[in-house]
mmCIF file of C-alpha atoms in Angstrom:
data_model
loop_
_atom_site.group_PDB
_atom_site.id
_atom_site.type_symbol
_atom_site.label_atom_id
_atom_site.label_comp_id
_atom_site.label_asym_id
_atom_site.label_seq_id
_atom_site.Cartn_x
_atom_site.Cartn_y
_atom_site.Cartn_z
ATOM 1 C CA MET A 1 0.000 0.000 0.000
ATOM 2 C CA GLU A 2 1.060 3.572 -0.687
ATOM 3 C CA TYR A 3 0.095 6.385 1.664
ATOM 4 C CA TYR A 4 0.286 10.176 1.775
ATOM 5 C CA LEU A 5 0.918 12.416 4.735
ATOM 6 C CA GLY A 6 -1.032 15.615 5.305
ATOM 7 C CA ILE A 7 -0.007 18.416 7.690
ATOM 8 C CA ASP A 8 -2.375 21.315 8.413
ATOM 9 C CA LEU A 9 -0.358 24.023 10.174
ATOM 10 C CA GLY A 10 -2.486 26.178 12.470
ATOM 11 C CA GLY A 11 -1.836 29.036 14.839
ATOM 12 C CA THR A 12 -2.837 26.964 17.877
ATOM 13 C CA ASN A 13 -2.628 23.321 16.808
ATOM 14 C CA THR A 14 -1.242 21.458 13.824
ATOM 15 C CA LYS A 15 -3.303 18.557 12.487
ATOM 16 C CA ILE A 16 -1.536 15.541 11.029
ATOM 17 C CA GLY A 17 -3.076 12.698 9.071
ATOM 18 C CA VAL A 18 -2.235 9.745 6.860
ATOM 19 C CA VAL A 19 -4.523 8.911 3.947
ATOM 20 C CA ASP A 20 -4.509 6.029 1.508
ATOM 21 C CA ASP A 21 -4.525 6.228 -2.271
ATOM 22 C CA ASP A 22 -8.287 6.839 -2.304
ATOM 23 C CA GLY A 23 -8.207 9.610 0.294
ATOM 24 C CA ASN A 24 -9.455 7.512 3.207
ATOM 25 C CA VAL A 25 -8.065 8.602 6.579
ATOM 26 C CA VAL A 26 -5.918 5.840 8.069
ATOM 27 C CA ALA A 27 -4.815 7.706 11.183
ATOM 28 C CA LYS A 28 -4.768 11.255 12.487
ATOM 29 C CA GLY A 29 -3.610 13.354 15.411
ATOM 30 C CA SER A 30 -2.506 16.839 16.365
ATOM 31 C CA VAL A 31 0.257 18.646 18.207
ATOM 32 C CA PRO A 32 0.350 22.145 19.720
ATOM 33 C CA THR A 33 2.082 24.561 17.342
ATOM 34 C CA HIS A 34 3.417 26.867 20.085
ATOM 35 C CA ILE A 35 4.043 29.639 17.555
ATOM 36 C CA GLN A 36 5.867 31.734 20.152
ATOM 37 C CA ASP A 37 8.724 29.195 20.102
ATOM 38 C CA GLY A 38 9.313 29.857 16.417
ATOM 39 C CA PRO A 39 9.162 27.665 13.310
ATOM 40 C CA GLU A 40 12.237 25.506 13.942
ATOM 41 C CA GLN A 41 10.875 24.146 17.205
ATOM 42 C CA ALA A 42 7.457 23.709 15.587
ATOM 43 C CA CYS A 43 8.936 21.630 12.770
ATOM 44 C CA LYS A 44 10.627 19.343 15.311
ATOM 45 C CA ARG A 45 7.416 18.976 17.300
ATOM 46 C CA ILE A 46 5.387 18.248 14.159
ATOM 47 C CA ALA A 47 7.940 15.633 13.080
ATOM 48 C CA GLU A 48 7.477 13.914 16.433
ATOM 49 C CA GLY A 49 3.719 14.059 15.914
ATOM 50 C CA VAL A 50 4.145 12.460 12.497
ATOM 51 C CA GLU A 51 5.884 9.475 14.082
ATOM 52 C CA VAL A 52 3.015 9.059 16.546
ATOM 53 C CA VAL A 53 0.421 9.129 13.761
ATOM 54 C CA LEU A 54 2.389 6.641 11.634
ATOM 55 C CA GLU A 55 2.619 4.256 14.567
ATOM 56 C CA LYS A 56 -1.071 4.713 15.313
ATOM 57 C CA GLY A 57 -1.973 3.804 11.732
ATOM 58 C CA ARG A 58 0.630 1.006 11.553
ATOM 59 C CA VAL A 59 2.112 2.671 8.493
ATOM 60 C CA LEU A 60 5.794 2.275 7.711
ATOM 61 C CA ARG A 61 7.832 5.310 6.742
ATOM 62 C CA SER A 62 8.750 3.497 3.533
ATOM 63 C CA GLN A 63 5.056 3.416 2.588
ATOM 64 C CA ILE A 64 4.746 7.225 2.592
ATOM 65 C CA VAL A 65 5.152 8.495 -0.967
ATOM 66 C CA SER A 66 5.125 12.205 -0.125
ATOM 67 C CA ALA A 67 3.656 14.765 2.238
ATOM 68 C CA GLY A 68 1.605 17.914 1.832
ATOM 69 C CA LEU A 69 1.884 20.947 4.090
ATOM 70 C CA ALA A 70 -1.015 23.410 4.302
ATOM 71 C CA SER A 71 -0.683 26.785 5.993
ATOM 72 C CA ALA A 72 -2.589 30.032 6.333
ATOM 73 C CA GLY A 73 -1.065 33.426 5.742
ATOM 74 C CA THR A 74 0.655 35.029 2.812
ATOM 75 C CA MET A 75 3.115 32.658 1.194
ATOM 76 C CA ASP A 76 5.344 32.029 -1.801
ATOM 77 C CA ILE A 77 4.275 28.576 -2.943
ATOM 78 C CA PRO A 78 6.856 28.150 -5.752
ATOM 79 C CA GLY A 79 9.523 29.498 -3.367
ATOM 80 C CA ARG A 80 8.311 27.035 -0.699
ATOM 81 C CA LYS A 81 8.280 29.669 2.042
ATOM 82 C CA LEU A 82 5.978 31.763 4.180
ATOM 83 C CA MET A 83 5.857 35.496 3.600
ATOM 84 C CA VAL A 84 4.169 37.445 6.420
ATOM 85 C CA PRO A 85 1.646 35.061 8.050
ATOM 86 C CA ALA A 86 -0.355 37.234 10.437
ATOM 87 C CA ASN A 87 -1.643 34.283 12.471
ATOM 88 C CA LEU A 88 1.841 32.943 13.241
ATOM 89 C CA GLY A 89 3.882 35.984 14.254
ATOM 90 C CA GLU A 90 7.068 37.717 13.157
ATOM 91 C CA LYS A 91 9.364 34.788 13.927
ATOM 92 C CA TRP A 92 7.755 32.970 11.000
ATOM 93 C CA ASN A 93 8.183 35.735 8.425
ATOM 94 C CA TYR A 94 9.934 34.599 5.223
ATOM 95 C CA TYR A 95 10.708 31.224 6.753
ATOM 96 C CA PRO A 96 11.437 28.380 4.263
ATOM 97 C CA ILE A 97 8.838 26.229 5.993
ATOM 98 C CA CYS A 98 8.407 23.645 3.269
ATOM 99 C CA ASP A 99 12.068 22.639 3.019
ATOM 100 C CA ARG A 100 12.541 22.712 6.792
ATOM 101 C CA MET A 101 9.503 20.501 7.291
ATOM 102 C CA SER A 102 10.826 18.088 4.707
ATOM 103 C CA GLU A 103 14.163 17.909 6.536
ATOM 104 C CA ALA A 104 12.480 17.392 9.901
ATOM 105 C CA CYS A 105 10.026 14.718 8.722
ATOM 106 C CA GLY A 106 12.228 12.992 6.174
ATOM 107 C CA PHE A 107 9.686 13.102 3.324
ATOM 108 C CA PRO A 108 9.350 15.215 0.169
ATOM 109 C CA VAL A 109 6.868 17.992 1.018
ATOM 110 C CA VAL A 110 4.495 19.918 -1.242
ATOM 111 C CA PHE A 111 3.271 23.355 -0.110
ATOM 112 C CA SER A 112 -0.286 24.773 -0.298
ATOM 113 C CA ASN A 113 -2.605 27.354 1.191
ATOM 114 C CA ASP A 114 -4.799 25.832 3.910
ATOM 115 C CA ALA A 115 -8.076 26.946 2.293
ATOM 116 C CA SER A 116 -6.898 25.538 -1.051
ATOM 117 C CA ALA A 117 -6.068 22.252 0.654
ATOM 118 C CA ALA A 118 -9.499 22.079 2.273
ATOM 119 C CA ALA A 119 -11.111 22.850 -1.091
ATOM 120 C CA PHE A 120 -9.150 20.103 -2.806
ATOM 121 C CA ALA A 121 -10.207 17.626 -0.131
ATOM 122 C CA GLU A 122 -13.844 18.557 -0.629
ATOM 123 C CA PHE A 123 -13.423 18.138 -4.378
ATOM 124 C CA TRP A 124 -11.467 14.871 -4.157
ATOM 125 C CA VAL A 125 -13.317 12.916 -1.469
ATOM 126 C CA GLY A 126 -16.042 15.242 -0.110
ATOM 127 C CA LYS A 127 -19.134 16.828 -1.600
ATOM 128 C CA GLY A 128 -17.466 17.347 -4.955
ATOM 129 C CA LYS A 129 -16.687 13.664 -5.434
ATOM 130 C CA THR A 130 -20.201 12.680 -6.520
ATOM 131 C CA ALA A 131 -21.527 16.074 -7.612
ATOM 132 C CA THR A 132 -22.628 16.525 -11.219
ATOM 133 C CA LYS A 133 -23.113 19.616 -13.352
ATOM 134 C CA PHE A 134 -26.324 21.557 -13.992
ATOM 135 C CA ARG A 135 -27.234 23.077 -17.344
ATOM 136 C CA LEU A 136 -29.713 25.874 -18.125
ATOM 137 C CA THR A 137 -31.766 25.059 -21.220
ATOM 138 C CA GLN A 138 -34.810 26.556 -22.945
ATOM 139 C CA THR A 139 -37.036 24.237 -20.941
ATOM 140 C CA GLY A 140 -35.397 24.827 -17.565
ATOM 141 C CA VAL A 141 -32.488 23.638 -15.424
ATOM 142 C CA GLU A 142 -31.306 20.088 -15.975
ATOM 143 C CA ARG A 143 -28.888 17.964 -13.964
ATOM 144 C CA THR A 144 -26.373 16.168 -16.148
ATOM 145 C CA GLU A 145 -24.324 13.059 -15.465
ATOM 146 C CA GLU A 146 -21.101 14.976 -16.085
ATOM 147 C CA PRO A 147 -18.934 15.275 -12.946
ATOM 148 C CA ILE A 148 -17.966 18.755 -11.828
ATOM 149 C CA ASN A 149 -14.431 19.954 -12.512
ATOM 150 C CA SER A 150 -14.513 23.340 -10.805
ATOM 151 C CA MET A 151 -15.606 24.471 -7.350
ATOM 152 C CA ILE A 152 -14.984 26.979 -4.589
ATOM 153 C CA LEU A 153 -14.863 26.361 -0.854
ATOM 154 C CA LEU A 154 -15.486 29.241 1.548
ATOM 155 C CA THR A 155 -14.359 28.484 5.098
ATOM 156 C CA LEU A 156 -15.981 30.717 7.693
ATOM 157 C CA GLY A 157 -14.192 31.267 10.974
ATOM 158 C CA THR A 158 -12.062 34.021 12.451
ATOM 159 C CA GLY A 159 -11.677 35.146 8.841
ATOM 160 C CA ILE A 160 -12.891 33.816 5.509
ATOM 161 C CA GLY A 161 -10.744 31.304 3.691
ATOM 162 C CA CYS A 162 -11.284 30.630 0.006
ATOM 163 C CA GLY A 163 -10.030 27.684 -2.012
ATOM 164 C CA ILE A 164 -10.535 27.559 -5.767
ATOM 165 C CA ILE A 165 -10.473 24.445 -7.948
ATOM 166 C CA LEU A 166 -10.376 24.984 -11.716
ATOM 167 C CA ASN A 167 -10.163 22.132 -14.207
ATOM 168 C CA LYS A 168 -9.648 19.736 -11.269
ATOM 169 C CA ARG A 169 -6.576 21.640 -10.085
ATOM 170 C CA VAL A 170 -5.947 24.075 -7.256
ATOM 171 C CA TRP A 171 -5.691 27.641 -8.536
ATOM 172 C CA ASP A 172 -3.136 29.629 -6.521
ATOM 173 C CA GLY A 173 -2.756 32.669 -8.765
ATOM 174 C CA GLU A 174 0.475 34.079 -10.142
ATOM 175 C CA HIS A 175 1.753 35.264 -6.759
ATOM 176 C CA SER A 176 0.323 32.539 -4.474
ATOM 177 C CA HIS A 177 -2.510 34.832 -3.330
ATOM 178 C CA GLY A 178 -5.297 33.645 -5.632
ATOM 179 C CA GLY A 179 -7.595 32.529 -2.821
ATOM 180 C CA GLU A 180 -7.407 35.598 -0.573
ATOM 181 C CA TYR A 181 -11.050 36.378 -1.264
ATOM 182 C CA GLY A 182 -11.737 37.223 2.373
ATOM 183 C CA HIS A 183 -9.971 40.490 1.644
ATOM 184 C CA SER A 184 -12.073 41.465 -1.339
ATOM 185 C CA ILE A 185 -13.928 44.776 -0.973
ATOM 186 C CA ILE A 186 -17.673 44.755 -0.362
ATOM 187 C CA ASP A 187 -17.977 48.204 1.224
ATOM 188 C CA TYR A 188 -16.076 51.296 0.053
ATOM 189 C CA SER A 189 -17.959 53.815 2.207
ATOM 190 C CA PRO A 190 -15.988 56.134 4.543
ATOM 191 C CA ASP A 191 -17.311 54.298 7.612
ATOM 192 C CA ALA A 192 -16.688 50.785 6.282
ATOM 193 C CA ARG A 193 -15.857 48.165 8.882
ATOM 194 C CA ILE A 194 -12.207 47.424 9.537
ATOM 195 C CA CYS A 195 -10.982 43.930 8.739
ATOM 196 C CA GLY A 196 -8.678 42.001 11.061
ATOM 197 C CA CYS A 197 -5.868 42.801 8.625
ATOM 198 C CA GLY A 198 -6.389 46.520 9.316
ATOM 199 C CA LYS A 199 -7.910 47.449 5.947
ATOM 200 C CA PRO A 200 -11.455 48.839 5.549
ATOM 201 C CA GLY A 201 -14.433 47.245 3.824
ATOM 202 C CA HIS A 202 -13.152 43.689 3.468
ATOM 203 C CA TYR A 203 -15.499 40.675 3.125
ATOM 204 C CA GLU A 204 -14.202 39.184 6.398
ATOM 205 C CA ALA A 205 -15.347 42.272 8.310
ATOM 206 C CA TYR A 206 -18.962 41.493 7.359
ATOM 207 C CA ALA A 207 -19.470 37.750 6.856
ATOM 208 C CA SER A 208 -16.989 35.928 9.128
ATOM 209 C CA ALA A 209 -17.584 34.530 12.615
ATOM 210 C CA THR A 210 -15.608 37.467 14.012
ATOM 211 C CA ALA A 211 -17.925 39.860 12.196
ATOM 212 C CA LEU A 212 -21.010 38.125 13.605
ATOM 213 C CA VAL A 213 -19.678 38.518 17.144
ATOM 214 C CA ASN A 214 -18.938 42.200 16.508
ATOM 215 C CA HIS A 215 -22.474 42.707 15.208
ATOM 216 C CA ALA A 216 -23.837 41.005 18.335
ATOM 217 C CA ARG A 217 -21.857 43.281 20.648
ATOM 218 C CA GLU A 218 -23.060 46.328 18.743
ATOM 219 C CA ALA A 219 -26.666 45.174 19.102
ATOM 220 C CA VAL A 220 -26.215 44.925 22.865
ATOM 221 C CA ARG A 221 -24.532 48.353 23.071
ATOM 222 C CA ALA A 222 -27.380 49.843 21.040
ATOM 223 C CA GLY A 223 -29.817 48.657 23.708
ATOM 224 C CA ARG A 224 -31.648 46.104 21.587
ATOM 225 C CA GLU A 225 -33.742 43.673 23.633
ATOM 226 C CA THR A 226 -31.788 40.438 23.393
ATOM 227 C CA SER A 227 -30.620 37.586 25.593
ATOM 228 C CA LEU A 228 -27.135 38.216 24.198
ATOM 229 C CA SER A 229 -26.815 41.081 26.698
ATOM 230 C CA LYS A 230 -26.429 38.470 29.449
ATOM 231 C CA ARG A 231 -23.738 36.545 27.587
ATOM 232 C CA LEU A 232 -21.111 39.120 26.710
ATOM 233 C CA GLU A 233 -18.313 37.197 28.435
ATOM 234 C CA ALA A 234 -19.363 34.008 26.657
ATOM 235 C CA LEU A 235 -19.358 35.929 23.366
ATOM 236 C CA ARG A 236 -15.780 36.964 24.031
ATOM 237 C CA GLN A 237 -14.668 33.414 24.801
ATOM 238 C CA GLU A 238 -16.852 31.252 22.550
ATOM 239 C CA GLY A 239 -17.683 33.574 19.676
ATOM 240 C CA ALA A 240 -20.355 32.894 17.075
ATOM 241 C CA LYS A 241 -21.431 29.689 18.829
ATOM 242 C CA VAL A 242 -23.167 31.846 21.461
ATOM 243 C CA VAL A 243 -25.181 33.722 18.830
ATOM 244 C CA ALA A 244 -26.269 30.379 17.361
ATOM 245 C CA GLU A 245 -27.309 29.098 20.796
ATOM 246 C CA GLU A 246 -29.438 32.167 21.519
ATOM 247 C CA ALA A 247 -31.009 32.025 18.067
ATOM 248 C CA LYS A 248 -31.925 28.381 18.668
ATOM 249 C CA ALA A 249 -33.422 29.354 22.030
ATOM 250 C CA GLY A 250 -35.716 31.821 20.248
ATOM 251 C CA ASP A 251 -33.898 35.153 20.516
ATOM 252 C CA LYS A 252 -35.057 37.283 17.577
ATOM 253 C CA VAL A 253 -32.030 39.591 17.515
ATOM 254 C CA ALA A 254 -29.619 36.647 17.409
ATOM 255 C CA ARG A 255 -31.570 35.081 14.560
ATOM 256 C CA ASP A 256 -31.705 38.368 12.654
ATOM 257 C CA LEU A 257 -27.934 38.763 13.009
ATOM 258 C CA ILE A 258 -27.364 35.292 11.560
ATOM 259 C CA ILE A 259 -29.653 36.033 8.600
ATOM 260 C CA GLN A 260 -27.849 39.359 8.081
ATOM 261 C CA SER A 261 -24.524 37.489 8.056
ATOM 262 C CA ALA A 262 -25.950 35.095 5.450
ATOM 263 C CA ARG A 263 -26.865 38.015 3.212
ATOM 264 C CA TYR A 264 -23.405 39.509 3.496
ATOM 265 C CA LEU A 265 -21.958 36.119 2.601
ATOM 266 C CA ALA A 266 -24.232 35.933 -0.434
ATOM 267 C CA VAL A 267 -22.949 39.253 -1.788
ATOM 268 C CA GLY A 268 -19.443 37.817 -2.024
ATOM 269 C CA ILE A 269 -20.724 34.543 -3.455
ATOM 270 C CA VAL A 270 -22.477 36.390 -6.291
ATOM 271 C CA THR A 271 -19.218 38.085 -7.223
ATOM 272 C CA LEU A 272 -17.452 34.727 -7.253
ATOM 273 C CA MET A 273 -20.178 33.272 -9.477
ATOM 274 C CA HIS A 274 -19.943 36.134 -11.941
ATOM 275 C CA THR A 275 -16.132 36.120 -11.961
ATOM 276 C CA ILE A 276 -15.213 32.436 -11.928
ATOM 277 C CA ASP A 277 -18.483 30.680 -12.875
ATOM 278 C CA PRO A 278 -17.765 27.462 -10.934
ATOM 279 C CA ASP A 279 -19.836 24.303 -10.938
ATOM 280 C CA ALA A 280 -20.253 24.461 -7.156
ATOM 281 C CA ILE A 281 -19.656 26.654 -4.121
ATOM 282 C CA TYR A 282 -19.486 24.948 -0.740
ATOM 283 C CA ILE A 283 -19.603 26.600 2.680
ATOM 284 C CA GLY A 284 -17.522 25.150 5.508
ATOM 285 C CA GLY A 285 -15.543 26.121 8.567
ATOM 286 C CA ALA A 286 -16.598 26.802 12.137
ATOM 287 C CA MET A 287 -19.604 28.991 11.307
ATOM 288 C CA THR A 288 -22.112 26.687 9.616
ATOM 289 C CA PHE A 289 -24.499 26.589 12.605
ATOM 290 C CA GLY A 290 -24.771 22.812 12.588
ATOM 291 C CA GLY A 291 -25.255 22.587 8.838
ATOM 292 C CA MET A 292 -28.309 20.822 7.462
ATOM 293 C CA LYS A 293 -28.733 18.941 10.745
ATOM 294 C CA SER A 294 -29.937 22.069 12.547
ATOM 295 C CA GLU A 295 -32.804 24.462 11.918
ATOM 296 C CA THR A 296 -30.467 27.443 12.279
ATOM 297 C CA GLY A 297 -28.069 25.986 9.723
ATOM 298 C CA ARG A 298 -30.875 25.331 7.271
ATOM 299 C CA GLU A 299 -32.252 28.857 7.703
ATOM 300 C CA TYR A 300 -28.777 30.311 7.212
ATOM 301 C CA LEU A 301 -28.206 28.420 3.955
ATOM 302 C CA GLN A 302 -31.697 29.282 2.710
ATOM 303 C CA ALA A 303 -31.042 32.976 3.365
ATOM 304 C CA VAL A 304 -27.779 32.746 1.421
ATOM 305 C CA ARG A 305 -29.554 31.076 -1.499
ATOM 306 C CA GLU A 306 -32.377 33.626 -1.544
ATOM 307 C CA GLU A 307 -29.987 36.566 -1.567
ATOM 308 C CA VAL A 308 -27.887 34.954 -4.300
ATOM 309 C CA GLU A 309 -30.984 34.373 -6.412
ATOM 310 C CA LEU A 310 -31.970 38.026 -5.932
ATOM 311 C CA ARG A 311 -28.597 39.409 -7.018
ATOM 312 C CA ALA A 312 -27.077 36.940 -9.506
ATOM 313 C CA TYR A 313 -27.700 36.164 -13.141
ATOM 314 C CA LYS A 314 -30.085 33.248 -13.385
ATOM 315 C CA ALA A 315 -27.520 31.453 -15.556
ATOM 316 C CA CYS A 316 -25.247 31.455 -12.500
ATOM 317 C CA SER A 317 -27.638 31.079 -9.573
ATOM 318 C CA SER A 318 -29.625 28.243 -11.160
ATOM 319 C CA THR A 319 -26.654 26.162 -12.276
ATOM 320 C CA THR A 320 -24.183 26.604 -9.412
ATOM 321 C CA ILE A 321 -24.488 24.073 -6.597
ATOM 322 C CA LEU A 322 -24.595 25.953 -3.282
ATOM 323 C CA GLU A 323 -24.376 23.694 -0.234
ATOM 324 C CA PHE A 324 -22.549 23.094 3.017
ATOM 325 C CA ALA A 325 -19.237 21.226 2.860
ATOM 326 C CA GLU A 326 -18.994 17.871 4.619
ATOM 327 C CA LEU A 327 -15.424 17.072 5.692
ATOM 328 C CA GLY A 328 -15.164 19.463 8.642
ATOM 329 C CA GLY A 329 -11.879 19.900 10.459
ATOM 330 C CA ASP A 330 -10.130 17.037 8.666
ATOM 331 C CA ALA A 331 -10.344 18.742 5.269
ATOM 332 C CA GLY A 332 -7.032 20.592 5.636
ATOM 333 C CA PHE A 333 -4.756 17.609 6.131
ATOM 334 C CA ILE A 334 -6.733 15.407 3.721
ATOM 335 C CA GLY A 335 -6.414 18.020 1.001
ATOM 336 C CA ALA A 336 -2.738 18.623 1.739
ATOM 337 C CA ALA A 337 -2.113 14.901 1.321
ATOM 338 C CA GLY A 338 -4.183 14.883 -1.864
ATOM 339 C CA ILE A 339 -2.270 17.795 -3.360
ATOM 340 C CA ALA A 340 0.948 15.896 -2.629
ATOM 341 C CA LYS A 341 -0.490 12.802 -4.341
ATOM 342 C CA PHE A 342 -1.502 14.628 -7.493
ATOM 343 C CA ASN A 343 1.454 17.017 -7.612
ATOM 344 C CA ASP A 344 3.390 16.754 -10.882
#
C-alpha cells in the first residue's frame, strides 16, 4: 500500500493525518504549534507528531510516498516559504517552511494554502466527489451526469478562507494569493468596517464569525432587547457559537444577526459566481451553525440562497451548486495529502 501524509499548520494546533490512495483517513492526530517558540521548534514537534500518527496507523515510513503541508497566511508557494503570516507571528516571516519541514520529517513535502487544501479535499473525497453539473436550457435547469471539474470552498471562521479548484486543479494565482477572497472589498464607504488585517471594507469584516460577534456586541450596546446582553463574556470566549445558541433558544435579535450574516456572505458569493463561474460553491468552517442537521443551519443556507438568487444572473444562480461542505476539520490535512499525491 502507498500512503500520503497531510499536515495542516495552524496558529494553535497542527493537524496531522495519513490517507490512503483513495483519500481515506488511516490515522490522524494533532500537536500544539506553540508559535511563540518559532518555526524551527514547531517543525521538530510536528515531526514527532508524524511518528506518533504513523505508529497509530501502523504505516511504515517506507510506505509514505510524499507529504503535503497546508498553511494560512501570505506565502510564496513556488519558493516554498511563508511570507508574512499574520496568524503565526514575526518569527515565521519569510521562513522556508516547506524545506525545513521536509528535513524534519524525512519526506518530500508539497506546499499549499490551507483553504486551497481544504477545497481540494472537498473536491477529491467530499461533496465534490459525486456532484454533477447543472445546465440551463430553454425548458429549464437540468442535472447532467457529467462530474464537476470546478468548485470553490469558503471556510468561515475568524476570517474567511477561500479555495478555488479549476479544471480539477488548485488555482493559486500568479503570486500565491489567488484565494485571498476574504480580503475582497464589499464596502467602500468612509465608515466601512475594519478587517482584522487593518484594511477597511473587506469581506471578512462582514461575513466571518468574528464579524457576527462584533455585530452582536453592537446590538447589545445599542440597547436592543436580546438575551445576548447576558452573555457578553461568553461571546468573548466562545464567539459565534453563542449567537447560534441564543437564536436556537428563540432570541429574535440573534436570529436576525445570523440572517444578516448570510446576506453579506451571499454578496461575495455572487461576485465569485460572476467572476469564476464554478460548478459548485461549498460553505464550511466553524460557522455553519450545525449545517443541514440544525434548523439554524438550514435557515442560514436558505437565506444565502435567496440573496444569491436576488442578485445573480439566473444562468449562474440556477446552475451553481450551493451547499454546506462535509469534511469538517479534517479537510485541511486530507487536502494537503491529496495535493501531494496529485502534484506533478
